[in-house]
Amino acid sequence: MTLTAPPASDDSATAPTLPRAVTLRDVARAAGMSASTASRALNSTGYVSADARARLLAAAARLGYVANASARTLKQRTSRTIGVVVSAIGNPFYADLAAGIEETLRAAEYQMVLISDNSDSAQEIDGARTFLAMRAAGVIMTPVGSDAAALLMRHGIAVVELDRQLAKVPCDAVVIDNHRGARAATAHLLELGHRRVGLLAAKTNWTSDAGRLQGYRAAHRAAGVPIEPRLVTRIAPEAPDTVERVERLLDERPTAIFAANNVLTEQVWRAIRRRGARLPRDVSLVGFDDVPWMEMVEPGITTVGQPTVELGRRAARLLLLRADDSERPPTVVCLQPSLVLRGSTSPPG
Amino acid sequence: MTLTAPPASDDSATAPTLPRAVTLRDVARAAGMSASTASRALNSTGYVSADARARLLAAAARLGYVANASARTLKQRTSRTIGVVVSAIGNPFYADLAAGIEETLRAAEYQMVLISDNSDSAQEIDGARTFLAMRAAGVIMTPVGSDAAALLMRHGIAVVELDRQLAKVPCDAVVIDNHRGARAATAHLLELGHRRVGLLAAKTNWTSDAGRLQGYRAAHRAAGVPIEPRLVTRIAPEAPDTVERVERLLDERPTAIFAANNVLTEQVWRAIRRRGARLPRDVSLVGFDDVPWMEMVEPGITTVGQPTVELGRRAARLLLLRADDSERPPTVVCLQPSLVLRGSTSPPG
DNA sequence: CTGTTAGCGCTTTCAG
DNA sequence: CTGAAAGCGCTAACAG
């Protein structure tokens, strides 16, 4: 701040809002060095004398130098940014995934750019384009369609699919064992003696929902209990007639319901409450995803818990590994869910 | 995809992973035009003949051209990226703010880059540096300290403070009327006849907490009820002794408690449940922030509701306005909270 | 209406 | 150990 030439100084004291950002050249000049040397010093790469480095570092600090990420990315043809696209940031499940990703990325000095696609494949492709344009070092996504991942990978950007797998090309992925989770949930109900177990699942082409549906079926098969088709309801995310569809399922008088994600679990829970029905006396309920409210309501909701934050961490770690070695064979990490028993399940009344 | 020259085609069919991204020159060449014309055509800026434009557009589509955002940012010295730094993405309050921001930004064709700072000012500054490096068009933050905003603004980056104001320089902001919300909450309790109303607030230097504390005081003053200092507990976010502090407040036997944010509301709620005390018979409770669980538990929690998503939208809108006109005087938008009455409050038993 | 030219700020050989 | 030079991909004057 206190420079030699007070009046004609070319530094920021001239105007309150400075006209041009300070560049590497500026700090080089201030230290009487060239830009190349300054670059080496500030990035601790290549040879720089201790003296020069010290002067350069001091100058950078004094001038408040912040490297221009665009210039660097342009030159290096890749950035330290990782794109993340989730279905709905407002859903605590996705928020937790993002939290796990962010934590891991931050530790590795990468930036997370978060985009929410509202489960809409057009928005998802848009997001992919954005990351392509940014030359993101990689992208983690909870896929809605398979085109976005294809686009990215075709352009050489590493992709990790999270929560479900949709890519048609082999690709890293981190998922939960949906089949086993759903099977455990359903088996629990069957073991309690339920014979009319309703299923409420999302109507998607996602592997997660397919697995949950299969798990429900497998448990029935193993128990020798036939499935009543009218008790299986599949509802598209954000469908406008969600409430009616849920009501209709309840009208079928199942003695228990397995709701295959946290949103649907909340929907049935509300429908049950609206009817004044009692949990678990009138109907038992098992959810999927252990979000906070499930433990706070009375009775608590028995549910298939997922290590959500850990799923996010793993996805980030996988991407980091691939950044080191783009030739690694694609690996898919499958984490185990666990059935959390609470008060919403009991033998049929 | 079906081109004229099958074997010697210079397009991506050659290798599965293409060696170099397709640039503007590539599409220009493919259309027999210069890069500048291609730029004009693809950005619909300046004069381009209909014919040329068509050929260029076709070439771009065929080659799968995606503009390099870094090059553009470098040239234009600003990007279409807006940085957002929130305290904790896992907290539904901040997630909703982010959702509102993202929605608005997306409509204006800006990208949101989200960073969570865990209420740590060092991480907040880090985030500011990142956005500075990216030449973000602006930054929206729920501030922890005042240095990050100062740094940004010193470098000419527009800042909008959200949820609270900490900047020492005038700066756009979107906040809730904390004083009024807290006052209404406390007055409600006082009107019910409570005389020992505990306050549980965050110990920060944030305007939000200051306003809530003052509102609590103002309500007492207006009602002519003296405040019992032992009933006022302030706990730093993430403090390790949070549970004990809350227990100690309960030990003071307040007949009602006003918890000044959603996290603390949950903490007291849990403490009350652990003791087997009944809401509102043994103690009344009013929260702040209307997060979903408050309506789902039994009895529901009376709380000061905030238009959270709208707060986010407004912040984004303010930033967009400033992007159009950097000379606008800083404006602060103050939204009104509303007291949501539910079952957790009643006259003292 | 179109092409040439220059340069955004940085990194990276390559000579000294 | 250091500097000169070139160029990443794009846009914006400015001539034609």
XYZ file of C-alpha atoms (C1' of nucleotides) in Angstrom:
730
model
C 0.000 0.000 0.000
C 2.809 2.431 0.815
C 4.666 2.653 -2.457
C 7.471 4.901 -3.560
C 5.631 7.255 -5.862
C 2.630 8.685 -4.005
C 0.844 10.705 -6.699
C 1.529 9.057 -10.042
C 1.230 5.543 -8.646
C -0.423 3.133 -11.032
C -1.941 1.101 -8.235
C -5.446 0.848 -6.996
C -5.339 3.948 -4.835
C -6.215 5.975 -7.917
C -9.857 4.938 -8.181
C -12.058 3.256 -5.602
C -13.093 0.658 -8.165
C -10.039 -0.555 -9.947
C -10.222 -0.616 -13.726
C -8.342 -3.813 -14.420
C -7.641 -6.868 -12.332
C -4.051 -7.439 -11.309
C -2.389 -9.970 -13.554
C 0.623 -12.169 -13.292
C 2.580 -9.622 -15.290
C 1.746 -7.000 -12.728
C 3.198 -8.992 -9.893
C 6.184 -9.992 -12.033
C 6.874 -6.371 -12.847
C 6.452 -5.327 -9.238
C 9.084 -7.869 -8.281
C 11.338 -7.072 -11.208
C 10.906 -10.522 -12.742
C 9.274 -12.009 -15.789
C 5.829 -13.528 -15.926
C 7.197 -17.011 -16.500
C 9.241 -16.876 -13.354
C 6.296 -15.515 -11.461
C 4.206 -18.397 -12.713
C 6.776 -20.905 -11.529
C 7.106 -19.249 -8.163
C 3.406 -18.997 -7.438
C 2.712 -22.535 -8.560
C 5.881 -23.962 -7.017
C 6.757 -25.657 -10.265
C 10.181 -25.590 -11.881
C 13.243 -23.763 -10.632
C 13.068 -20.416 -8.912
C 15.714 -18.955 -6.637
C 14.676 -18.570 -3.046
C 15.165 -14.838 -3.284
C 13.068 -14.418 -6.403
C 10.316 -16.588 -5.000
C 10.165 -14.534 -1.830
C 9.933 -11.253 -3.718
C 7.293 -12.646 -6.037
C 5.211 -14.069 -3.240
C 5.397 -10.790 -1.389
C 4.391 -8.820 -4.459
C 1.459 -11.137 -5.125
C 0.250 -10.761 -1.573
C 0.715 -7.013 -1.592
C -1.173 -6.557 -4.836
C -3.878 -9.009 -3.852
C -3.203 -11.156 -6.862
C -5.734 -13.863 -7.669
C -4.946 -16.054 -10.650
C -7.407 -15.950 -13.514
C -8.924 -19.399 -13.638
C -10.151 -18.981 -17.190
C -6.754 -18.219 -18.566
C -5.321 -21.178 -16.750
C -8.075 -23.497 -17.885
C -7.740 -22.289 -21.434
C -4.051 -22.984 -21.398
C -4.170 -26.298 -19.587
C -7.304 -27.461 -21.338
C -8.828 -28.662 -18.109
C -10.048 -27.092 -14.911
C -10.229 -27.941 -11.230
C -13.976 -27.844 -11.366
C -16.213 -30.838 -11.033
C -19.784 -30.662 -12.153
C -22.558 -32.224 -10.132
C -26.079 -32.618 -11.335
C -28.730 -33.897 -8.967
C -32.447 -34.337 -9.410
C -33.689 -31.957 -6.735
C -31.507 -30.017 -4.364
C -34.454 -29.442 -2.046
C -34.772 -33.156 -1.358
C -32.613 -33.977 1.666
C -31.430 -37.154 0.006
C -29.801 -35.223 -2.825
C -28.662 -32.473 -0.507
C -26.784 -35.074 1.520
C -25.217 -36.568 -1.577
C -24.057 -33.090 -2.530
C -22.699 -32.509 0.959
C -20.623 -35.693 0.772
C -19.311 -34.801 -2.657
C -18.474 -31.269 -1.698
C -16.606 -32.333 1.399
C -14.402 -34.752 -0.509
C -13.811 -32.448 -3.444
C -12.895 -29.559 -1.216
C -10.246 -31.650 0.502
C -8.732 -32.405 -2.901
C -8.907 -28.723 -3.817
C -11.530 -29.105 -6.468
C -14.578 -26.907 -6.833
C -18.058 -28.305 -7.015
C -20.507 -26.748 -9.432
C -23.993 -27.868 -8.538
C -26.925 -28.017 -10.890
C -30.379 -29.321 -10.191
C -32.242 -30.815 -13.152
C -35.658 -31.413 -11.618
C -35.623 -34.967 -12.982
C -35.989 -33.520 -16.450
C -33.705 -34.959 -19.091
C -33.703 -31.774 -21.146
C -32.396 -29.842 -18.173
C -29.916 -32.620 -17.565
C -28.495 -32.304 -21.069
C -28.315 -28.574 -20.619
C -26.282 -29.147 -17.513
C -23.970 -31.511 -19.352
C -23.429 -28.885 -22.046
C -22.555 -26.352 -19.385
C -19.951 -28.626 -17.871
C -18.617 -29.402 -21.284
C -18.255 -25.704 -21.954
C -16.469 -25.247 -18.646
C -14.119 -28.082 -19.447
C -14.975 -29.615 -16.113
C -12.467 -32.160 -14.890
C -15.360 -34.567 -14.400
C -19.042 -34.833 -13.691
C -21.010 -36.669 -11.038
C -24.687 -37.114 -11.721
C -27.800 -38.823 -10.544
C -28.856 -39.609 -14.102
C -32.301 -39.053 -15.552
C -31.558 -40.205 -19.069
C -28.535 -41.752 -20.732
C -27.794 -39.017 -23.245
C -26.108 -36.564 -20.937
C -23.501 -39.067 -19.799
C -22.971 -40.182 -23.376
C -22.406 -36.614 -24.509
C -19.907 -35.971 -21.767
C -17.972 -39.163 -22.264
C -17.880 -38.729 -26.014
C -16.060 -35.492 -25.325
C -13.620 -37.153 -23.018
C -15.073 -35.986 -19.716
C -15.107 -38.497 -16.903
C -18.531 -39.322 -15.516
C -19.605 -41.017 -12.315
C -23.211 -42.063 -12.025
C -24.584 -41.821 -8.544
C -27.572 -43.563 -6.969
C -28.493 -45.290 -10.210
C -26.943 -46.421 -13.467
C -28.341 -45.433 -16.825
C -25.374 -44.954 -19.114
C -25.201 -47.305 -22.048
C -21.424 -47.081 -22.071
C -19.439 -48.557 -19.205
C -18.906 -45.866 -16.642
C -17.974 -45.512 -12.975
C -20.907 -45.628 -10.621
C -21.811 -45.620 -6.943
C -25.086 -47.211 -5.997
C -26.871 -48.793 -3.112
C -27.985 -52.389 -3.139
C -31.599 -51.558 -3.882
C -32.656 -55.102 -4.422
C -31.441 -56.202 -1.059
C -32.840 -53.183 0.720
C -36.285 -53.593 -0.785
C -36.200 -57.285 -0.191
C -35.348 -56.813 3.468
C -38.098 -54.251 3.888
C -40.678 -56.465 2.270
C -39.502 -59.595 4.028
C -39.815 -57.795 7.333
C -43.449 -57.070 6.577
C -44.105 -60.589 5.353
C -42.499 -62.082 8.435
C -44.765 -60.003 10.616
C -47.603 -61.840 8.953
C -48.737 -59.323 6.359
C -50.161 -60.869 3.211
C -51.405 -57.761 1.467
C -48.310 -55.597 1.185
C -48.753 -52.550 -1.038
C -45.836 -51.186 -3.032
C -45.538 -47.530 -3.833
C -42.664 -46.895 -6.182
C -41.480 -44.256 -8.604
C -42.300 -44.852 -12.221
C -38.947 -44.298 -13.860
C -36.531 -46.304 -15.939
C -33.938 -45.938 -13.226
C -32.049 -48.925 -11.949
C -32.830 -47.859 -8.414
C -36.553 -48.242 -8.870
C -36.166 -51.402 -10.896
C -34.090 -52.913 -8.109
C -36.590 -51.939 -5.461
C -39.427 -53.430 -7.421
C -37.518 -56.643 -7.937
C -36.616 -56.798 -4.275
C -40.281 -56.523 -3.391
C -41.055 -59.362 -5.788
C -38.178 -61.510 -4.619
C -39.289 -61.285 -1.015
C -42.772 -62.403 -1.965
C -41.425 -65.252 -4.012
C -39.173 -66.406 -1.212
C -42.054 -66.320 1.226
C -44.390 -68.034 -1.202
C -46.814 -65.147 -1.006
C -48.472 -64.159 -4.285
C -48.408 -60.510 -5.287
C -51.719 -58.754 -5.687
C -51.234 -56.565 -8.797
C -53.696 -53.963 -7.557
C -51.411 -53.345 -4.618
C -48.529 -52.233 -6.820
C -48.650 -48.522 -7.638
C -46.019 -46.706 -9.609
C -46.071 -42.943 -9.785
C -43.854 -40.712 -11.859
C -41.852 -38.129 -9.890
C -43.790 -34.883 -9.584
C -46.900 -36.456 -11.130
C -49.859 -34.120 -10.589
C -52.167 -36.938 -9.536
C -49.825 -38.303 -6.892
C -52.234 -37.716 -4.046
C -55.142 -39.487 -5.747
C -52.997 -42.429 -6.722
C -51.812 -42.832 -3.168
C -55.360 -42.599 -1.873
C -56.434 -45.243 -4.323
C -53.735 -47.584 -3.108
C -54.956 -47.091 0.436
C -58.497 -47.816 -0.732
C -57.333 -51.273 -1.686
C -56.898 -51.919 2.035
C -53.366 -53.236 2.145
C -52.369 -54.186 5.686
C -48.898 -52.810 5.051
C -47.133 -50.562 2.580
C -43.581 -50.358 1.379
C -42.894 -46.898 -0.039
C -39.785 -46.992 -2.166
C -38.384 -43.490 -1.633
C -38.566 -40.689 0.889
C -40.973 -38.522 -1.066
C -43.487 -41.314 -1.520
C -43.064 -42.329 2.082
C -44.038 -38.851 3.127
C -46.986 -38.914 0.759
C -48.432 -42.116 2.209
C -47.719 -40.996 5.694
C -49.743 -37.870 5.081
C -52.551 -39.797 3.441
C -52.698 -42.151 6.384
C -52.818 -39.249 8.788
C -55.546 -37.525 6.779
C -57.720 -40.589 7.092
C -57.190 -40.671 10.804
C -55.756 -44.163 10.451
C -53.251 -45.257 13.064
C -49.738 -46.480 12.451
C -49.065 -49.386 12.823
C -52.433 -50.625 14.134
C -54.412 -49.928 10.975
C -51.567 -50.232 8.521
C -47.838 -50.818 8.729
C -45.382 -48.670 6.804
C -41.795 -49.104 5.693
C -39.990 -46.325 3.877
C -36.798 -45.965 1.883
C -34.114 -43.361 2.699
C -33.778 -42.457 6.325
C -34.501 -38.742 6.397
C -34.727 -36.901 9.721
C -38.478 -36.595 10.059
C -38.854 -40.364 10.014
C -37.262 -40.564 13.403
C -39.106 -37.568 14.796
C -42.679 -38.494 14.082
C -44.683 -40.719 16.384
C -44.436 -43.600 15.830
C -41.073 -43.496 14.058
C -40.980 -44.856 10.538
C -39.280 -48.173 9.897
C -37.147 -47.593 6.836
C -34.329 -48.725 4.612
C -31.470 -46.458 5.585
C -28.843 -45.445 3.090
C -25.359 -44.119 3.886
C -26.218 -41.055 1.862
C -23.332 -38.757 2.611
C -20.971 -41.670 2.144
C -22.464 -42.374 -1.268
C -21.529 -38.833 -2.239
C -18.040 -39.174 -0.838
C -17.459 -42.387 -2.721
C -18.589 -40.887 -5.986
C -16.184 -38.004 -5.554
C -13.383 -40.356 -4.646
C -14.029 -42.439 -7.739
C -13.826 -39.375 -9.905
C -10.594 -38.308 -8.270
C -9.119 -41.737 -8.921
C -10.052 -41.521 -12.548
C -8.515 -38.081 -12.850
C -5.237 -39.735 -11.893
C -5.656 -42.578 -14.311
C -8.122 -42.299 -17.123
C -7.366 -45.869 -18.156
C -8.703 -47.555 -15.011
C -11.433 -49.995 -15.849
C -14.823 -48.577 -14.884
C -15.750 -49.677 -11.408
C -19.092 -49.680 -9.705
C -19.234 -49.343 -5.964
C -22.272 -50.870 -4.347
C -22.977 -49.884 -0.755
C -25.261 -51.755 1.592
C -28.451 -50.303 3.021
C -29.697 -51.276 6.440
C -33.195 -51.785 7.709
C -33.920 -49.379 10.532
C -36.686 -50.770 12.716
C -39.022 -48.292 14.356
C -42.616 -48.138 15.411
C -44.475 -48.017 12.126
C -44.475 -51.772 11.624
C -46.233 -54.509 13.581
C -48.202 -57.666 12.847
C -51.448 -56.944 11.009
C -54.214 -55.893 13.419
C -23.310 -38.662 -38.842
C -23.499 -39.939 -42.417
C -20.841 -37.887 -44.100
C -19.565 -37.892 -47.660
C -16.088 -39.285 -47.167
C -16.349 -42.519 -45.223
C -12.699 -43.486 -44.676
C -10.571 -40.341 -44.575
C -13.087 -38.277 -42.650
C -11.484 -35.945 -40.144
C -14.348 -36.271 -37.728
C -14.616 -38.168 -34.515
C -15.240 -41.517 -36.184
C -11.488 -41.957 -36.369
C -10.851 -42.622 -32.707
C -13.331 -43.438 -29.960
C -11.847 -40.739 -27.732
C -11.196 -37.646 -29.758
C -7.825 -35.987 -29.276
C -8.881 -32.353 -29.377
C -12.174 -30.650 -28.772
C -13.817 -29.080 -31.775
C -13.222 -25.351 -31.866
C -14.891 -22.462 -33.523
C -12.256 -22.596 -36.283
C -13.209 -26.180 -36.947
C -16.808 -25.344 -37.585
C -15.830 -22.246 -39.564
C -13.569 -24.318 -41.771
C -16.205 -27.001 -42.196
C -18.573 -24.324 -43.444
C -15.977 -22.545 -45.520
C -16.107 -19.389 -43.418
C -13.882 -17.537 -41.008
C -13.938 -17.861 -37.263
C -15.273 -14.355 -36.770
C -18.249 -15.022 -38.963
C -18.852 -18.264 -37.166
C -18.744 -16.401 -33.868
C -21.298 -13.888 -35.103
C -23.556 -16.584 -36.450
C -23.523 -18.748 -33.360
C -24.034 -15.835 -31.017
C -26.511 -14.050 -33.287
C -24.549 -10.849 -32.973
C -23.601 -8.634 -35.918
C -24.321 -9.245 -39.578
C -24.289 -12.701 -41.121
C -26.041 -13.700 -44.341
C -28.866 -16.140 -43.918
C -27.049 -18.649 -46.031
C -23.801 -18.445 -44.101
C -25.603 -18.650 -40.816
C -27.428 -21.783 -41.890
C -24.258 -23.503 -43.030
C -22.458 -22.524 -39.848
C -25.256 -23.692 -37.606
C -25.435 -26.963 -39.446
C -21.693 -27.471 -39.198
C -21.734 -26.693 -35.489
C -24.506 -29.179 -34.897
C -22.879 -31.845 -37.014
C -19.531 -31.510 -35.287
C -21.119 -31.280 -31.857
C -19.525 -27.930 -31.180
C -19.682 -26.596 -27.650
C -18.147 -23.187 -27.073
C -15.224 -23.033 -24.687
C -16.441 -21.020 -21.752
C -12.930 -20.238 -20.530
C -11.892 -18.656 -23.768
C -15.023 -16.610 -23.823
C -14.661 -15.533 -20.221
C -11.041 -14.673 -20.766
C -11.918 -12.505 -23.708
C -14.973 -10.849 -22.246
C -13.507 -10.534 -18.790
C -16.648 -11.793 -17.149
C -18.603 -15.019 -17.064
C -22.194 -16.137 -16.837
C -21.483 -17.814 -13.562
C -22.789 -16.671 -10.232
C -21.205 -17.886 -7.040
C -23.290 -18.837 -4.058
C -21.884 -19.552 -0.649
C -24.174 -20.847 2.064
C -23.453 -21.950 5.592
C -24.576 -25.558 5.373
C -26.096 -27.159 2.337
C -27.471 -29.987 4.469
C -29.697 -27.580 6.395
C -33.054 -27.386 4.614
C -33.170 -23.656 5.163
C -30.037 -23.110 3.093
C -31.033 -25.785 0.605
C -34.244 -23.890 -0.027
C -32.392 -20.617 -0.458
C -30.175 -22.334 -3.002
C -33.189 -23.772 -4.777
C -34.743 -20.335 -5.130
C -31.512 -18.836 -6.393
C -30.906 -21.625 -8.851
C -34.381 -21.397 -10.276
C -34.096 -17.679 -10.934
C -30.569 -17.844 -12.272
C -31.378 -20.681 -14.609
C -34.204 -18.671 -16.143
C -31.756 -15.864 -16.823
C -29.279 -18.340 -18.293
C -26.731 -18.000 -15.569
C -24.995 -20.879 -13.855
C -24.939 -21.272 -10.119
C -21.769 -22.447 -8.461
C -22.544 -23.558 -4.941
C -20.118 -23.679 -2.076
C -20.812 -24.530 1.525
C -18.608 -22.854 4.122
C -19.735 -24.617 7.281
C -20.107 -21.254 9.007
C -16.351 -20.939 8.968
C -14.987 -17.612 7.835
C -11.755 -19.109 6.557
C -13.712 -21.352 4.243
C -15.832 -18.414 3.284
C -12.807 -16.415 2.181
C -11.579 -19.425 0.274
C -14.858 -19.482 -1.545
C -14.629 -15.796 -2.333
C -11.157 -16.343 -3.783
C -12.510 -19.109 -5.965
C -15.229 -16.898 -7.337
C -12.745 -14.142 -7.871
C -10.563 -16.524 -9.839
C -13.541 -17.589 -11.917
C -14.433 -13.980 -12.629
C -17.933 -14.731 -11.440
C -20.511 -12.221 -12.583
C -21.600 -11.881 -8.986
C -21.809 -13.643 -5.637
C -24.685 -14.321 -3.300
C -23.755 -15.303 0.217
C -25.110 -15.921 3.655
C -22.155 -14.165 5.253
C -20.138 -15.444 8.185
C -17.655 -12.608 8.355
C -17.297 -9.327 6.531
C -13.961 -9.947 4.848
C -15.163 -12.139 2.020
C -17.653 -9.581 0.767
C -15.068 -6.839 1.127
C -12.551 -8.811 -0.918
C -15.051 -9.443 -3.661
C -16.307 -5.898 -3.853
C -12.818 -4.487 -3.797
C -12.251 -6.474 -6.967
C -15.383 -5.150 -8.552
C -17.558 -8.221 -8.097
C -21.168 -7.588 -7.154
C -22.259 -9.126 -3.870
C -25.689 -9.767 -2.423
C -25.900 -10.702 1.221
C -28.674 -13.096 2.013
C -30.413 -13.818 5.320
C -28.166 -11.403 7.213
C -26.012 -8.352 6.657
C -22.416 -8.206 7.716
C -20.610 -6.190 5.085
C -19.087 -2.958 6.259
C -19.505 -1.443 2.835
C -22.991 -0.737 1.523
C -24.141 -3.739 -0.408
C -27.354 -5.273 -1.730
C -29.064 -7.586 0.706
C -32.176 -9.663 1.177
C -33.257 -10.341 4.708
C -36.241 -11.256 6.772
C -37.661 -8.964 9.405
C -36.117 -10.856 12.292
C -37.062 -8.354 14.900
C -40.704 -8.506 14.043
C -40.731 -12.287 13.738
C -39.097 -12.795 17.092
C -41.270 -10.199 18.678
C -44.420 -11.859 17.378
C -43.252 -15.250 18.594
C -42.427 -13.960 22.040
C -45.554 -11.819 22.288
C -47.627 -14.880 21.454
C -46.120 -16.704 24.399
C -46.503 -13.732 26.696
C -50.131 -13.285 25.688
C -50.786 -16.892 26.545
C -49.738 -15.968 30.056
C -46.174 -17.215 30.135
C -43.849 -15.239 32.383
C -40.742 -17.364 32.188
C -39.984 -17.510 28.493
C -36.604 -19.035 27.677
C -34.653 -17.871 24.640
C -32.354 -20.186 22.757
C -30.416 -18.303 20.116
C -27.283 -18.701 18.088
C -24.217 -16.939 19.391
C -22.999 -15.129 16.316
C -22.405 -11.556 15.286
C -25.010 -11.939 12.585
C -27.745 -9.391 12.178
C -30.295 -12.176 12.066
C -29.516 -13.320 15.572
C -29.196 -9.789 16.861
C -32.627 -8.982 15.468
C -34.175 -12.056 17.011
C -32.674 -11.283 20.378
C -33.940 -7.717 20.215
C -37.376 -8.870 19.169
C -37.505 -11.129 22.205
C -36.533 -8.195 24.394
C -38.945 -5.791 22.741
C -41.876 -8.114 23.323
C -41.025 -8.369 26.989
C -40.675 -4.643 27.296
C -43.991 -4.046 25.574
C -45.693 -6.508 27.878
C -43.989 -5.106 30.932
C -42.498 -8.487 31.748
C -38.934 -8.479 33.041
C -36.433 -10.802 31.398
C -34.802 -13.432 33.531
C -31.160 -13.475 32.387
C -30.739 -17.144 33.248
C -33.390 -17.945 30.694
C -31.371 -16.512 27.825
C -28.986 -19.032 26.308
C -26.814 -18.367 23.311
C -24.970 -21.205 21.655
C -22.460 -20.989 18.846
C -23.354 -22.986 15.735
C -21.902 -26.493 15.928
C -20.784 -25.937 19.526
C -19.788 -29.282 21.032
C -21.647 -28.640 24.275
C -24.917 -27.765 22.606
C -26.832 -30.601 24.201
C -25.713 -29.745 27.740
C -26.462 -26.087 27.271
C -29.952 -26.874 26.108
C -30.479 -29.232 29.025
C -29.334 -26.553 31.401
C -31.828 -24.116 29.982
C -34.577 -26.660 30.515
C -33.355 -27.142 34.080
C -34.207 -23.518 34.725
C -37.856 -24.535 34.323
C -39.050 -22.004 31.796
C -42.733 -22.487 31.034
C -42.077 -21.699 27.393
C -39.145 -21.506 25.013
C -38.494 -19.524 21.888
C -35.807 -21.231 19.813
C -34.423 -18.798 17.278
C -33.532 -21.107 14.380
C -34.475 -24.497 13.031
C -31.443 -26.342 14.341
C -31.923 -25.096 17.889
C -35.634 -25.780 17.661
C -34.847 -29.378 16.848
C -32.361 -29.540 19.687
C -34.857 -28.375 22.321
C -37.550 -30.544 20.850
C -35.321 -33.564 21.265
C -34.328 -32.573 24.774
C -37.955 -32.196 25.743
C -38.756 -35.589 24.275
C -35.823 -37.197 26.076
C -37.162 -35.938 29.393
C -40.551 -37.343 28.626
C -42.011 -33.880 29.016
C -45.163 -33.116 27.069
C -45.663 -30.343 24.567
C -47.363 -27.972 25.280
C -48.595 -29.124 28.709
C -45.213 -29.101 30.420
C -43.605 -26.472 28.275
C -44.585 -24.447 25.213
C -42.271 -24.128 22.219
C -42.005 -21.672 19.344
C -39.434 -22.179 16.633
C -37.960 -20.121 13.809
C -37.914 -21.304 10.162
C -40.759 -23.511 9.148
C -39.060 -26.716 8.067
C -41.144 -29.773 7.128
C -40.748 -31.806 10.291
C -42.364 -29.076 12.356
C -45.657 -29.762 10.732
C -45.276 -33.528 10.857
C -44.546 -34.089 14.515
C -47.267 -34.331 17.117
C -48.129 -31.751 18.268
C -47.008 -29.511 15.411
C -44.506 -26.799 16.247
C -45.657 -23.210 16.330
C -43.012 -21.305 14.444
C -41.966 -18.150 12.668
C -42.236 -19.076 9.011
C -39.951 -17.538 6.428
C -40.577 -17.394 2.679
C -37.296 -19.194 2.201
C -37.357 -20.028 -1.478
C -38.569 -16.516 -2.190
C -35.652 -15.071 -0.245
C -33.361 -16.933 -2.616
C -35.244 -15.752 -5.673
C -35.087 -12.167 -4.535
C -31.379 -12.318 -3.937
C -30.833 -13.661 -7.430
C -33.072 -11.019 -8.900
C -31.179 -8.283 -7.100
C -27.927 -9.561 -8.493
C -29.366 -9.680 -11.977
C -30.522 -6.105 -11.649
C -27.090 -5.018 -10.601
C -25.530 -6.856 -13.522
C -27.576 -4.556 -15.743
C -26.655 -1.452 -13.847
C -23.683 -1.457 -11.544
C -24.475 2.097 -10.481
C -27.802 1.376 -8.801
C -27.746 2.390 -5.182
C -27.490 -0.650 -2.925
C -30.913 -1.813 -1.920
C -31.926 -4.078 0.884
C -35.072 -6.108 0.520
C -36.753 -7.045 3.773
C -39.377 -9.759 3.624
C -41.950 -10.411 6.299
C -42.110 -13.599 8.331
C -45.382 -14.995 9.568
C -46.225 -16.723 12.789
C -47.552 -20.202 12.083
C -49.691 -21.365 14.980
C -49.691 -25.058 15.769
C -50.057 -27.265 18.776
C -46.818 -26.671 20.650
C -48.048 -23.561 22.425
C -50.738 -23.132 25.064
C -51.218 -21.248 28.321
C -48.809 -22.400 31.035
C -50.096 -25.553 32.754
C -21.831 -8.884 -45.141
C -16.987 -11.035 -44.249
C -12.026 -11.773 -43.109
C -7.770 -10.065 -40.808
C -5.699 -8.798 -36.793
C -4.943 -8.460 -32.152
C -5.100 -9.833 -27.588
C -7.652 -11.520 -23.037
C -3.917 -13.980 -18.876
C -1.746 -17.837 -18.260
C 1.659 -21.856 -18.846
C 5.301 -24.069 -21.182
C 8.916 -25.404 -24.049
C 13.294 -23.808 -25.318
C 17.372 -21.117 -25.337
C 20.407 -18.700 -22.665
C 17.988 -20.463 -12.513
C 15.533 -17.023 -15.853
C 13.220 -14.763 -19.926
C 11.399 -14.718 -24.711
C 8.064 -16.592 -27.480
C 4.175 -19.045 -28.699
C -0.429 -20.274 -28.269
C -4.852 -22.150 -25.664
C -10.137 -20.571 -28.186
C -12.691 -16.860 -28.459
C -14.482 -12.011 -29.604
C -14.241 -7.263 -31.203
C -12.611 -3.568 -33.885
C -11.649 -2.403 -38.210
C -10.904 -2.630 -42.916
C -12.489 -4.391 -47.077
